[in-house]
Structures are given as structure tokens and as C-alpha cells.
mmCIF file of C-alpha atoms in Angstrom:
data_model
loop_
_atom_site.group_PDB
_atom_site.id
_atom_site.type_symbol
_atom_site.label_atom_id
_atom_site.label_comp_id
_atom_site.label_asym_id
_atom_site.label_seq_id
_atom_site.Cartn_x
_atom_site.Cartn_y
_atom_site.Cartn_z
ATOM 1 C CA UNK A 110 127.720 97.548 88.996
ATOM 2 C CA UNK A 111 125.265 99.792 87.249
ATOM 3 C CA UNK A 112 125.305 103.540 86.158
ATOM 4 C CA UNK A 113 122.090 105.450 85.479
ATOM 5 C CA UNK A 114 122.584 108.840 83.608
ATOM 6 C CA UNK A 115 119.810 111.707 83.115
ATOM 7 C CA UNK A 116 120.609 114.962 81.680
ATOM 8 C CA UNK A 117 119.712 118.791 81.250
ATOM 9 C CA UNK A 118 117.841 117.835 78.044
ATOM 10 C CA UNK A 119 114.408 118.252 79.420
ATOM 11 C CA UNK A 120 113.303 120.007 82.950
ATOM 12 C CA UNK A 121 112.627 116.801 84.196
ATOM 13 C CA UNK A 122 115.736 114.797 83.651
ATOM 14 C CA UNK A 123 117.185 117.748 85.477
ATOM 15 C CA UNK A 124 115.048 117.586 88.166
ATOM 16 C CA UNK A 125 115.838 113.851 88.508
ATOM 17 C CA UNK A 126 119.695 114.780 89.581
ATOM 18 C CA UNK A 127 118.433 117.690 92.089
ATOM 19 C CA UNK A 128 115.992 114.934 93.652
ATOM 20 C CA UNK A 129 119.101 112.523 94.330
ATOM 21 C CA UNK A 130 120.968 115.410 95.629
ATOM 22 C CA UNK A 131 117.786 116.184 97.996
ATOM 23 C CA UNK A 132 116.915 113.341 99.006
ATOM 24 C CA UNK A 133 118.245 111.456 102.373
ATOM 25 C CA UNK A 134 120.252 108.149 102.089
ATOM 26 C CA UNK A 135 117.346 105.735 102.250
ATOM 27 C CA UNK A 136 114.903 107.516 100.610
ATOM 28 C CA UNK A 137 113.414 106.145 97.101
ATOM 29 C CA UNK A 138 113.636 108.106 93.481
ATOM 30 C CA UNK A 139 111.947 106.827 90.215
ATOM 31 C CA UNK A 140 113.715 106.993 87.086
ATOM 32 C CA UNK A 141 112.746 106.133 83.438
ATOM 33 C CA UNK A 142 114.243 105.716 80.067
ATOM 34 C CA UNK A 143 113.559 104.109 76.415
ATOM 35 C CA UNK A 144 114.714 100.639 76.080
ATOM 36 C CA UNK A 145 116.686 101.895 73.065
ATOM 37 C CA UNK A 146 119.111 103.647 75.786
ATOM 38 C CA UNK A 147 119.288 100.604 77.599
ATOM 39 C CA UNK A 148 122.253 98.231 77.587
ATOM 40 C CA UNK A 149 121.646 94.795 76.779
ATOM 41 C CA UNK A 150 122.807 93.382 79.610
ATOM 42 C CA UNK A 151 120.552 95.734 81.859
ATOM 43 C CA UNK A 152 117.204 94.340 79.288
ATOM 44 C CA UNK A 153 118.766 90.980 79.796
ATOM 45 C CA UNK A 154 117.025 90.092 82.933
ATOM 46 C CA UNK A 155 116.016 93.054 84.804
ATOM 47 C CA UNK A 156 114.756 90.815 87.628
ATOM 48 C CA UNK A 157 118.624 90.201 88.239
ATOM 49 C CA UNK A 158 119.052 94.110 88.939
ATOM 50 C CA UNK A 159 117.229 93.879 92.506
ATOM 51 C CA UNK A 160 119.670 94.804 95.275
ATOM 52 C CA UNK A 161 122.267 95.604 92.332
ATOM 53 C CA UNK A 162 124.571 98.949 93.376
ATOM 54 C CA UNK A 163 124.712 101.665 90.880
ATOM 55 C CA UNK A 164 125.719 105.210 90.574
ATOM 56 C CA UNK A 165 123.952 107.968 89.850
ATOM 57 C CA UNK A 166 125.407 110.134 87.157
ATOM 58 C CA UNK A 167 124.997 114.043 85.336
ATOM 59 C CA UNK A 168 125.812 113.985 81.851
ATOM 60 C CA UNK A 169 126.704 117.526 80.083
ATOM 61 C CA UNK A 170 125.668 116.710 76.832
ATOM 62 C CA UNK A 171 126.585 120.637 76.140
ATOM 63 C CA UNK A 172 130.175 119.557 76.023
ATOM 64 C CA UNK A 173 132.621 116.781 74.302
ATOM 65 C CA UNK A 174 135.293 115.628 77.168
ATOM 66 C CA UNK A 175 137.138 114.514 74.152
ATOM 67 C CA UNK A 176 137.704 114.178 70.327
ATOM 68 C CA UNK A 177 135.694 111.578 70.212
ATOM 69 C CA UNK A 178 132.237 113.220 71.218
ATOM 70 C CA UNK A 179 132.441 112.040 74.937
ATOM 71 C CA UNK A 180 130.134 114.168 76.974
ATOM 72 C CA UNK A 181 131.442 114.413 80.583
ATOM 73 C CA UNK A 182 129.872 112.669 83.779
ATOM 74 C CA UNK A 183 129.807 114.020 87.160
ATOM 75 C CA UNK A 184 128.683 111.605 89.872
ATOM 76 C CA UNK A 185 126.272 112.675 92.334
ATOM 77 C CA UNK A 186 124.908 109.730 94.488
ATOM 78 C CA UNK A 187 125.983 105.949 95.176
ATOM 79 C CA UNK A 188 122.134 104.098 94.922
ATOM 80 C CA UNK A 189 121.199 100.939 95.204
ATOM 81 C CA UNK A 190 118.480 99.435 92.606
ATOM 82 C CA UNK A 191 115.357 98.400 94.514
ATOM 83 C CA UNK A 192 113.383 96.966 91.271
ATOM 84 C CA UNK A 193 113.301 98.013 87.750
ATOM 85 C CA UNK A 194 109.710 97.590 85.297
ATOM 86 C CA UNK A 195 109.327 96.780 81.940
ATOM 87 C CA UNK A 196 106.812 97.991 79.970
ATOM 88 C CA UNK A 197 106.102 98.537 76.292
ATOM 89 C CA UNK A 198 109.020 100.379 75.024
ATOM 90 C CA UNK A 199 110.290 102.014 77.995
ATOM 91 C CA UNK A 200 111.603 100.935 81.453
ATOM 92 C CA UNK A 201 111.032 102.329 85.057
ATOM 93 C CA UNK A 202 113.799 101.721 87.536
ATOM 94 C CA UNK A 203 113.364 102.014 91.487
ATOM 95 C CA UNK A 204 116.292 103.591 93.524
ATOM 96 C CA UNK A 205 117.356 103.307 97.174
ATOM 97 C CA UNK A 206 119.787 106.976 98.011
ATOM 98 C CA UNK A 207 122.347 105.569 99.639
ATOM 99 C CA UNK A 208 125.996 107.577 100.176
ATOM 100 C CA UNK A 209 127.031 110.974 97.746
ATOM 101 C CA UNK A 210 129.477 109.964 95.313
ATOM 102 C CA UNK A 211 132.148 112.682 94.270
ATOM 103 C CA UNK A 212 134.810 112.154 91.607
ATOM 104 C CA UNK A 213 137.766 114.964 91.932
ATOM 105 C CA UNK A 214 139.214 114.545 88.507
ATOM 106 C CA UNK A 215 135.936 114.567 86.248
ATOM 107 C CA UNK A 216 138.048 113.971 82.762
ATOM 108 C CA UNK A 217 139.105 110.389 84.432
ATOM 109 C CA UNK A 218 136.060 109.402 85.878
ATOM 110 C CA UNK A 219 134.518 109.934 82.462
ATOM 111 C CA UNK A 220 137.404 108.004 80.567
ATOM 112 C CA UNK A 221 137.001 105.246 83.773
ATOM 113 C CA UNK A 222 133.676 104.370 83.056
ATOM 114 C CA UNK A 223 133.271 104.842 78.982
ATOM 115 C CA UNK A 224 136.434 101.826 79.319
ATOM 116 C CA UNK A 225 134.627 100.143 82.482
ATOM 117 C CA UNK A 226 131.587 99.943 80.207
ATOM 118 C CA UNK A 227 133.089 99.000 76.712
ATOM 119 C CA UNK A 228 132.240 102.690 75.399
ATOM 120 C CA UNK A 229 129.111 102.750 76.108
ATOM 121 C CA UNK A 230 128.620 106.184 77.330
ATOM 122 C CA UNK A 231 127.049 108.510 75.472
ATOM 123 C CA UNK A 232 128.634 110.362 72.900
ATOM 124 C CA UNK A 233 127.608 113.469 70.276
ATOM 125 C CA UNK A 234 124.377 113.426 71.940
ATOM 126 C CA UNK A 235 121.687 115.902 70.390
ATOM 127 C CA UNK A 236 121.415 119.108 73.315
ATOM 128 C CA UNK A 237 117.848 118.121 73.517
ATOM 129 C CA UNK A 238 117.495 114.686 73.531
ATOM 130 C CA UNK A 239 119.225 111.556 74.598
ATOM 131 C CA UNK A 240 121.036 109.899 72.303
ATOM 132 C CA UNK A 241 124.606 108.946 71.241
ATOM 133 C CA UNK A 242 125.024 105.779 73.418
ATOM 134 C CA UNK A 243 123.379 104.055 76.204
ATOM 135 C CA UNK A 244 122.011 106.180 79.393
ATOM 136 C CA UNK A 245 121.369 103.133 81.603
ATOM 137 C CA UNK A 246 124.290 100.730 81.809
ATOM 138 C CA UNK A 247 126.970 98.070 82.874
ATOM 139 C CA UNK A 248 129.913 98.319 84.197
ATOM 140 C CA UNK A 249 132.765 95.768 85.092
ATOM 141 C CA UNK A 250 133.886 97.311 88.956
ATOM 142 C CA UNK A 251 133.166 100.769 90.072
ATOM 143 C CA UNK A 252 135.647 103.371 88.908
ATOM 144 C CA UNK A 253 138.372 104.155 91.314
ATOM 145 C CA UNK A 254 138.221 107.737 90.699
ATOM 146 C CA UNK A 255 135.286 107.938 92.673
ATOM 147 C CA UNK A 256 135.369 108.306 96.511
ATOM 148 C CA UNK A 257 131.686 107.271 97.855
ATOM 149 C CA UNK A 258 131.056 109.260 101.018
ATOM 150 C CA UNK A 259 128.235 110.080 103.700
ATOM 151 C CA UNK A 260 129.309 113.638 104.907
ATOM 152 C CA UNK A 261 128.568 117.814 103.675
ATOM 153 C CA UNK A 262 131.874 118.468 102.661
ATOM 154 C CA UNK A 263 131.457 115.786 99.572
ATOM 155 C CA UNK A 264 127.787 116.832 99.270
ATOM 156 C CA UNK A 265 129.180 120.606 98.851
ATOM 157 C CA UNK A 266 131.650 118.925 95.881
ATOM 158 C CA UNK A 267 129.111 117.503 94.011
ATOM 159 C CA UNK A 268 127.149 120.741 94.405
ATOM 160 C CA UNK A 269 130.061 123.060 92.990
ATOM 161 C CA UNK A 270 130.978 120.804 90.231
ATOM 162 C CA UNK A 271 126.937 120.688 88.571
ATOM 163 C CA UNK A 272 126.926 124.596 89.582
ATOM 164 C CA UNK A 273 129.322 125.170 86.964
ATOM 165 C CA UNK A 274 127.040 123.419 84.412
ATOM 166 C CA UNK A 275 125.085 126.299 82.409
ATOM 167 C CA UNK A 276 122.209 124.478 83.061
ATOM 168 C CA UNK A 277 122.160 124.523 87.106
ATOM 169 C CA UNK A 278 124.010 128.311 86.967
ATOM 170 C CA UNK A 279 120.577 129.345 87.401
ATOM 171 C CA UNK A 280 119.497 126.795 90.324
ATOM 172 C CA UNK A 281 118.624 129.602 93.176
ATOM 173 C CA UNK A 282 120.057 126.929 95.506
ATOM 174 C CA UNK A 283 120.811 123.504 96.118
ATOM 175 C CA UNK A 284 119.387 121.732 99.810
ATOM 176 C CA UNK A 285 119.435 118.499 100.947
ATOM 177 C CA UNK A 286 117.684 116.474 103.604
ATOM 178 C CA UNK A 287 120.080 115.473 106.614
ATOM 179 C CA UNK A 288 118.379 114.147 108.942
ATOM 180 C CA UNK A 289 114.598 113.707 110.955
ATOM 181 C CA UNK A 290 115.461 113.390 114.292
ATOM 182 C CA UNK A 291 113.104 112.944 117.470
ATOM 183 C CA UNK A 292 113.027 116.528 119.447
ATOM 184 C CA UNK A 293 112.639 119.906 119.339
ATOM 185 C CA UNK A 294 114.888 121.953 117.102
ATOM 186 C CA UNK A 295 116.500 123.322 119.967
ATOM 187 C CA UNK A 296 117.521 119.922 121.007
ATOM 188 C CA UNK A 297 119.388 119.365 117.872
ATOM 189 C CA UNK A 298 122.956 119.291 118.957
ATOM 190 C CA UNK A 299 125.186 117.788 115.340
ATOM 191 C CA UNK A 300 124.079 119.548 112.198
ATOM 192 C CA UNK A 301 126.671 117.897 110.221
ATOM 193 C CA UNK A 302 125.890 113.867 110.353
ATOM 194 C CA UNK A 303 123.516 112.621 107.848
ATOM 195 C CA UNK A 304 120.876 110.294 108.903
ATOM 196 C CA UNK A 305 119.208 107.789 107.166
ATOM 197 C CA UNK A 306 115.240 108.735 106.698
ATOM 198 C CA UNK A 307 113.715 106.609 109.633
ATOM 199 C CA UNK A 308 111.722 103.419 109.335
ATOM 200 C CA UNK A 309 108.886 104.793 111.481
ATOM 201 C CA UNK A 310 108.291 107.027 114.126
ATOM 202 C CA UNK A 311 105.709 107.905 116.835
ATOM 203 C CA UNK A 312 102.634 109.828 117.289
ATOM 204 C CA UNK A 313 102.360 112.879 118.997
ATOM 205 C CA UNK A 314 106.330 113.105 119.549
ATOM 206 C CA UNK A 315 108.137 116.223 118.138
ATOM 207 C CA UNK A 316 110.492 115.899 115.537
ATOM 208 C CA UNK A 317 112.547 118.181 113.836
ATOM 209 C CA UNK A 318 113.613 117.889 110.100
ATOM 210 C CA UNK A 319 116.686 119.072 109.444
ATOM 211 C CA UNK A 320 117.480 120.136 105.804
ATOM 212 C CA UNK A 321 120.762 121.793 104.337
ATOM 213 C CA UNK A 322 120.756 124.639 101.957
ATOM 214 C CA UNK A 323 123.807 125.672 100.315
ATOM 215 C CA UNK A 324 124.913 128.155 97.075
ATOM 216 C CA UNK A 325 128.202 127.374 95.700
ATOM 217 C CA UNK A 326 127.990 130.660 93.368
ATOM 218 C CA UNK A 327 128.508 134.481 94.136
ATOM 219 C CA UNK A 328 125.474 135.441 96.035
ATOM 220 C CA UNK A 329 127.014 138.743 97.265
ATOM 221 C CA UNK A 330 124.604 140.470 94.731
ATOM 222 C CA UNK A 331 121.001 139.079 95.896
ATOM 223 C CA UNK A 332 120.172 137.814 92.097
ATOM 224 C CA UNK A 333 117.426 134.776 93.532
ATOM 225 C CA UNK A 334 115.629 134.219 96.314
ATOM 226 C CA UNK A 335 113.577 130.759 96.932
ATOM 227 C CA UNK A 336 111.750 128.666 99.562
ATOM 228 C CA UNK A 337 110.897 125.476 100.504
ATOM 229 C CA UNK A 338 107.562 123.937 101.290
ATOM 230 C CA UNK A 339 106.696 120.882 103.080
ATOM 231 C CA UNK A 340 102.826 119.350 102.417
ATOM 232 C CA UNK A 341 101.287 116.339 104.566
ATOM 233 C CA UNK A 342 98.083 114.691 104.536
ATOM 234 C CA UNK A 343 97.604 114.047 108.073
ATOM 235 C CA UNK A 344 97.250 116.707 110.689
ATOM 236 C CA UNK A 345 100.704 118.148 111.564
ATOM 237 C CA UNK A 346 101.017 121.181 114.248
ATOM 238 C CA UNK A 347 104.791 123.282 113.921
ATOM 239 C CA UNK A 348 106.004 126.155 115.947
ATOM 240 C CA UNK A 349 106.721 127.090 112.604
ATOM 241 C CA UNK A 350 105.324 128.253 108.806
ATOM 242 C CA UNK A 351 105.055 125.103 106.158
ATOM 243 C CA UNK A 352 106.837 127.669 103.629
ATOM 244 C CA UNK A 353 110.281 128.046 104.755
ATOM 245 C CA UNK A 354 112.543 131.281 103.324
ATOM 246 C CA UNK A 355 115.931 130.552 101.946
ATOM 247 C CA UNK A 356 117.754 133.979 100.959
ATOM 248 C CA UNK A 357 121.491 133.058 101.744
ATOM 249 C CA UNK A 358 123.812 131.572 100.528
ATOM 250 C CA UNK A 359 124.004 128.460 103.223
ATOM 251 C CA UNK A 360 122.085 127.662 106.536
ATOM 252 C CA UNK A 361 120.404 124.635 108.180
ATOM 253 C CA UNK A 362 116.916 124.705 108.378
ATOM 254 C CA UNK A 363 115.551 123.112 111.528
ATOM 255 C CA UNK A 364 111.773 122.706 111.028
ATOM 256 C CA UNK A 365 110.034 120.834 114.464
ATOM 257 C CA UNK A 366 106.784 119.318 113.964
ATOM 258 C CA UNK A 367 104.355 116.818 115.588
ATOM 259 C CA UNK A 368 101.807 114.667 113.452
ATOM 260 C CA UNK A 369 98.434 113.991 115.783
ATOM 261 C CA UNK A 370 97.413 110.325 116.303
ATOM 262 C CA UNK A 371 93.885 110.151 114.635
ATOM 263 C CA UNK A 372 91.496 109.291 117.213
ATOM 264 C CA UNK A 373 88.855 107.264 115.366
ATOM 265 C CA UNK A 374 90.965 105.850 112.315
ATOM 266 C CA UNK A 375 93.619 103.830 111.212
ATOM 267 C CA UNK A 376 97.079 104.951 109.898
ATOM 268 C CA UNK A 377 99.670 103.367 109.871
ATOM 269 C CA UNK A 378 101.583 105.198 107.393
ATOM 270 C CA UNK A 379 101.230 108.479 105.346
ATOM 271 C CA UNK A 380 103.839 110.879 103.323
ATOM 272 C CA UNK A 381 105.506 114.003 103.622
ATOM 273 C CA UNK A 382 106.267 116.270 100.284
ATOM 274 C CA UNK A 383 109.217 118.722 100.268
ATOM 275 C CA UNK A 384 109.137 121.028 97.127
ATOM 276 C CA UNK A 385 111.065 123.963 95.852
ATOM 277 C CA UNK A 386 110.199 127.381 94.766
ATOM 278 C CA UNK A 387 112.703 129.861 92.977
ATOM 279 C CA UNK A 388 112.390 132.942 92.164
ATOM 280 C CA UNK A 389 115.010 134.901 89.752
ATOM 281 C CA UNK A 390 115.326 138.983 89.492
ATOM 282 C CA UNK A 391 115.546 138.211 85.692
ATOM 283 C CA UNK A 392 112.425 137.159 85.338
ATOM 284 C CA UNK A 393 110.365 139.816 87.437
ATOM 285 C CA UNK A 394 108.950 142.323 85.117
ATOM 286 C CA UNK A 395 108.105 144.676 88.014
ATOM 287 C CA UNK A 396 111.966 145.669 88.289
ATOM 288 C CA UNK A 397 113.334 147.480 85.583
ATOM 289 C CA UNK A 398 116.304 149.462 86.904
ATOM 290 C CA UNK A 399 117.775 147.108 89.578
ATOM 291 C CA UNK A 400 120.872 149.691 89.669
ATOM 292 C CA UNK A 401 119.140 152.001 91.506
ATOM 293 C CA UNK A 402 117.671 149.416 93.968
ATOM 294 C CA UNK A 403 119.500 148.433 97.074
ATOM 295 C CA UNK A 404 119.977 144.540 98.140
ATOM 296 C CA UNK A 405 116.934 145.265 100.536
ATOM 297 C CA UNK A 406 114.780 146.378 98.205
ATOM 298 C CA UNK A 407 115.337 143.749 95.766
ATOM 299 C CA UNK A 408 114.684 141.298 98.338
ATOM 300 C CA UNK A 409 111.340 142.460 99.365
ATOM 301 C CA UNK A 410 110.691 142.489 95.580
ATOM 302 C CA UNK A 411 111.712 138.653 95.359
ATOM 303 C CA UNK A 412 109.835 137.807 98.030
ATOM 304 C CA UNK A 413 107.045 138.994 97.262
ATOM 305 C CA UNK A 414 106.755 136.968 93.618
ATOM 306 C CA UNK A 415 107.106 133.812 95.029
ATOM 307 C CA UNK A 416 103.913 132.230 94.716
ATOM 308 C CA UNK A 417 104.153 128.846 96.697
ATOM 309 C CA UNK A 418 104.007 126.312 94.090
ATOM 310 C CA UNK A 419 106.877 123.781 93.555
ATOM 311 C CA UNK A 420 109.053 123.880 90.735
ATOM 312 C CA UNK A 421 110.225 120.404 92.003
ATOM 313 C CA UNK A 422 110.033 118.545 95.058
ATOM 314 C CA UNK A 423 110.400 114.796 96.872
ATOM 315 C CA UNK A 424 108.079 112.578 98.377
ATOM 316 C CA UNK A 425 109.138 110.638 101.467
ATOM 317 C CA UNK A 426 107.502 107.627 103.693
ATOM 318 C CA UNK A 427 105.962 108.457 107.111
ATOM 319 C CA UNK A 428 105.243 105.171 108.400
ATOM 320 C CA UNK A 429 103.959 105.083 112.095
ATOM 321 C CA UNK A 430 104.740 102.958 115.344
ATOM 322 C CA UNK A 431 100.943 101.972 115.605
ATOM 323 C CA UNK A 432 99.254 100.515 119.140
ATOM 324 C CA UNK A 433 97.144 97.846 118.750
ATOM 325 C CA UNK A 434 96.417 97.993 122.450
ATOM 326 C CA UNK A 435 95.351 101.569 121.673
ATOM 327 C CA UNK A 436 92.976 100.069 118.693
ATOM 328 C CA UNK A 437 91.693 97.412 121.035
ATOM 329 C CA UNK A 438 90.536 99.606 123.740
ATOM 330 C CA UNK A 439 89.269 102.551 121.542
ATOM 331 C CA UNK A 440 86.763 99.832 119.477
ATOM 332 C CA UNK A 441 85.380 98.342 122.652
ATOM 333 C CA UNK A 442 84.464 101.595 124.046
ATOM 334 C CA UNK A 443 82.943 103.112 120.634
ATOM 335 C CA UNK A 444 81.352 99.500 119.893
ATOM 336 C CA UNK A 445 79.426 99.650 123.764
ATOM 337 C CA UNK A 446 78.221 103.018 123.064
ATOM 338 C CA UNK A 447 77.125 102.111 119.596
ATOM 339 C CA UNK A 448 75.730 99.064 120.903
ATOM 340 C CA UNK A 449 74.313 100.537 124.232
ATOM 341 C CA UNK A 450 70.578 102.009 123.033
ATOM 342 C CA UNK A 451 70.152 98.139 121.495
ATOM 343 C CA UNK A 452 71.018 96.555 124.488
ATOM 344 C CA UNK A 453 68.720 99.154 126.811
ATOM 345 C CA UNK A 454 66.178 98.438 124.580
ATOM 346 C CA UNK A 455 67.132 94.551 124.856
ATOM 347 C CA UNK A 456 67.013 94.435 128.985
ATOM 348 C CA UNK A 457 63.516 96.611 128.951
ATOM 349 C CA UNK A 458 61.428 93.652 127.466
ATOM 350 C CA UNK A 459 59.739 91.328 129.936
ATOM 351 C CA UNK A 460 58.754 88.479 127.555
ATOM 352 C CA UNK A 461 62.729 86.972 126.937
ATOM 353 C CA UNK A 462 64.480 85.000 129.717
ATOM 354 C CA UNK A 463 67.578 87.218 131.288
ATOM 355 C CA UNK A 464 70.031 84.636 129.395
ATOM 356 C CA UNK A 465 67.868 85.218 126.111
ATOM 357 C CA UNK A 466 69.067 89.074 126.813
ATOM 358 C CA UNK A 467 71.863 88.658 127.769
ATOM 359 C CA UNK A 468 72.876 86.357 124.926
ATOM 360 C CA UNK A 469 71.432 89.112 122.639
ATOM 361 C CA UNK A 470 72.670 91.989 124.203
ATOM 362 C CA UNK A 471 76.221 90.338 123.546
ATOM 363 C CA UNK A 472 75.279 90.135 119.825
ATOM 364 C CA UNK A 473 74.453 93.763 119.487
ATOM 365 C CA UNK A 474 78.267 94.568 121.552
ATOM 366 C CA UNK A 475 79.792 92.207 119.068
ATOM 367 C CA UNK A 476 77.956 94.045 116.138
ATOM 368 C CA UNK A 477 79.047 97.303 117.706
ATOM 369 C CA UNK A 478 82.111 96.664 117.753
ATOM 370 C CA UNK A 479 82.140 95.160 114.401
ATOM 371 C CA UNK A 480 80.965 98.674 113.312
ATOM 372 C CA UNK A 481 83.309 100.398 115.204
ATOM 373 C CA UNK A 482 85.916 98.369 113.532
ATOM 374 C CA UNK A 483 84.697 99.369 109.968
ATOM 375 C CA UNK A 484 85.124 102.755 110.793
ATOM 376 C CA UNK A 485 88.620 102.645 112.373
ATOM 377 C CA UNK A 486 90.329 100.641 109.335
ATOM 378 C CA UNK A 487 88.318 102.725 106.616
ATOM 379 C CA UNK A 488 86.839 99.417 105.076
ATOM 380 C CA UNK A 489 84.820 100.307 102.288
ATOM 381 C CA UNK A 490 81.473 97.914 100.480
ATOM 382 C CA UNK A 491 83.470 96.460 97.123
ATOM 383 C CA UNK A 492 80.624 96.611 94.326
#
């Protein structure tokens, strides 16, 4: 078994732990490091790491667990390596979400795995850096004091624990993606199972995503407001606004959709982009004595800084249950009426033989639909 670390030392490694907390259990997540924070038994053969399981960890390099210089772990997600890349001095490592992973007694998990991996975690790491140890490594058996679970309540855990980190205090909210399930949100009957992101889905069905937002601090006092925004390529229709509001504390967001089956082209598959968008009353210069304002008016202020660009955000598969009957039928009418002024012109001329025409009208149908194919699949002239 592997664990992967990342950090508060830079907005991104950050980012990287809020994206596994996002994300829904089969859903892939890119991480990198420097081979110098790689164990050697991870460099050894990283072809051997492919279907490996692995868990996902925070590291508060703010604080020493112990007199040693241990910096604490919190666990956030039980992932499965997909394929890791090697290049130059730094490596790239592919990971399938699979269950959240939630350790009760943090100061024993931490102790667990710096034994479990021969003290190898990291330890008196610079605050803006890693350092100290190895961020990507080995371990003998995953740690008993970790209970791997698919549910909210653990999800909530995890979400409490990294809340009390200075570094996600400020996090306006934490959200993650339970489920995309076939109907209209209305339909949607259990908001608390977690789904695994489907394999593929249909055309011109509705579908609802369902997505999980939750605050473990005080948000009595409105101090943040945020939303969430969801980007496609392919034309999408929704009873609803792309830019969804979150101003409480916890709610599920049910957001139905339905993606249109091009009519011409082929797609088999596309992608769907959820970001998030904070905005903080500390940092809005157009309130300067918030004492005076009531929670109201603070949250028309918040609202109306936020600006619609992410501060973060995931990138999931939408891969499509494609008819090739469909593509069949759709080519042989566009080829005929492609091919059809060629073949009027064809059956007008008196000097060919009927089977001279009709052998060359069935040319121009074939080049038709030849055409009509080129179009459909998007095939492009390679210089």
C-alpha cells in the first residue's frame, strides 16, 4: 500500500486535497511531485504501481505531532493508483477516488504510518515547501486506525478535522459530488448514498447531479458566501442557472440537466467542469463598518462580488451511449441528398445505357455518403 501526501505549502497542493474531497468515487485526480520526495521503492518500478491502493493524505506542516518534528496527517480519501509518469526530475501519478478515509485518533494514525513506512514521513518540513522526508511513499499494510468508508457522516469527519487547519479556516465551504442520477431532481428520492460517477449515459435523458455542500465552522455570522459553477462543451439545457448559490451552512444541491444529441456529428464522449468561487467579507473593500450592517445586507454585498471565475474546480468524463443505427440511417439520408443533384444530372443524359447510370449514379450515393461520413466523425486532411 501507498500514501500520497500534498500540503498547504502552495495554493495548489491545497487545492489537490479539496479536489479528492470533491470529487465522486470513480472519478480521476492528477498529482505530481519531485523525485527527490519520492521513496525508492515507489521510483523502483513505477509500472508496478498500476492498480496499487493508496491513501490520500493532508499533511500540517504548520505543526510537529511530536518531539521529533513529525508533522501530523489527516486522511481524506482511500484511491486507487491508475498509472504514474516519469519524467525528467519529477513524477505525475494518476488516481482513481474510491471510498473517504477518516482516522478518529489523528496522533496514532500519524505514529501508524511514520512506523508502517520506516519513518519516512515528513518531518521539520519548511512552511513553504516540501521537504523533511518523503511525500509519496510505501507502506507495509494499511494503518488500522483508519476506517475506509462510502457514506456523509465520514465525509463530514474528514471535513471538520482539515477545518481546523489554519489553512482551510478560511475555505467558504467544503461540497462534494454524490451522485448523477437519471431523472428529474424531483425524482431524487435518497440524498444520502454516494454513487459512483457513471460509465456513460444517454442523450436527451434528464439527469440530475447531486452535489453536497457542508460548513463545519460557525456560520451564524454570514462571514463568506460562494457558488459553484458547472461548464460543458456540448449543448446542455437546465431548468436551472449554471452558477449555483451556496450561502448556508449545509444543503444538497440538485441541479437537472439534459445534454442534446448532435444531429450531424459524432460524440461519443465530452466533459463536464465543476469549479468553485468564494467570496470573503474580509476581503471586500466596499464594507467598512460591517457592525452596523445586518446579515441581509452583508449578503447582498457578498453576492454581489462574486465574479464567476473558479478558484478551483474538477473535471469529470461524460462519455455517451452512442447509436450506430442512428449514425447509419442519418449518413444515408444526408449522403442521397448530397448525392441527389449528381445523380439527376446522371439519369438526364441520353447518350449512357440505363445500367451505365445506374452504375454511376451508385458511385455518386457511395461518394455522398462518404462525405456525409467525413462530416459526422469530424475527420480532418493530415498535412
Amino acid at each position: 500500500m501507498y500514501v500520497l501526501l500534498s500540503s498547504c505549502a502552495r495554493k495548489r497542493y491545497r487545492d489537490d486535497i479539496l479536489r479528492c474531497m470533491a470529487a465522486p468515487v470513480g472519478a480521476e485526480i492528477q498529482f505530481r511531485y519531485l523525485k527527490v520526495l519520492v521513496g525508492e521503492s515507489v521510483k523502483r518500478d513505477l509500472n508496478a504501481l498500476s492498480s496499487a491502493r493508496a491513501l490520500v493524505c493532508n499533511v500540517d506542516i504548520d505543526v510537529k505531532a511530536n518531539e521529533s518534528g513529525v508533522h501530523p496527517l489527516i486522511p481524506v480519501r482511500s484511491v486507487t493508483i491508475l498509472h504514474a509518469w516519469s519524467h525528467g526530475s519529477t513524477i505525475t501519478v494518476s488516481l482513481k477516488m474510491g471510498d473517504f478515509a477518516h482516522a478518529a485518533d489523528l496522533a496514532r494514525f500519524t505514529n501508524q504510518v511514520s512506523q508502517l513506512s520506516g519513518g519516512q514521513t515528513p518531518t521539520n518540513a519548511a512552511s513553504d515547501a516540501e521537504s523533511g522526508g518523503f511525500w509519496f511513499f510505501q507502506i507495509s499494510d494499511q494503518p488500522d486506525t483508519v476506517r475506509v468508508k462510502r457514506d456523509l457522516e465520514t465525509w463530514e469527519l474528514i471535513t471538520s478535522q482539515l477545518g481546523s487547519i489554519s489553512h482551510f479556516k478560511e475555505e467558504p465551504f467544503f461540497w462534494t459530488v454524490i451522485g448523477l442520477r437519471k431523472g428529474s431532481a424531483d425524482s431524487i428520492d435518497d440524498g444520502d448514498r454516494i454513487d459512483s460517477w457513471p460509465d456513460t449515459i444517454d442523450f436527451d435523458e434528464v439527469y440530475t447531479m447531486l452535489i453536497y455542500v457542508f460548513s463545519p465552522k460557525d456560520v451564524n455570522w454570514p462571514k463568506s458566501i460562494g457558488q459553484l459553477i458547472l461548464k460543458t462543451d456540448l449543448q446542455l439545457t437546465s431548468a436551472m442557472a449554471p452558477e449555483i448559490i451556496v450561502d448556508s451552512p449545509y444543503d444538497l444541491k440538485r441541479w437537472p440537466f439534459k445534454i442534446k444529441q448532435p444531429s450531424l456529428t459524432f460524440r461519443d464522449r465530452s466533459w463536464l467542469r465543476i469549479g468553485q468561487e468564494g467570496v470573503r467579507i474580509d476581503n471586500l473593500k466596499t464594507v467598512e463598518d460591517r457592525k452596523d450592517m445586518s446579515p441581509e445586507e452583508i449578503n447582498r454585498e457578498l453576492r454581489q462580488a462574486l465574479r464567476g471565475a473558479m478558484d478551483w474546480e474538477i473535471d469529470l468524463p461524460l462519455r455517451f451511449n452512442f447509436s450506430w443505427f442512428r449514425v447509419f440511417w442519418v449518413n444515408l439520408v444526408v449522403g442521397s441528398l448530397l448525392a441527389a443533384p449528381a445523380i439527376t444530372v446522371i439519369w438526364r443524359q441520353t447518350a449512357s445505357s440505363d445500367g451505365e447510370k445506374a452504375l454511376t449514379s451508385l458511385i455518386a450515393l457511395i461518394f455522398g455518403i462518404a462525405a456525409s461520413l467525413v462530416a459526422t466523425f469530424q475527420i480532418r486532411r493530415v498535412a
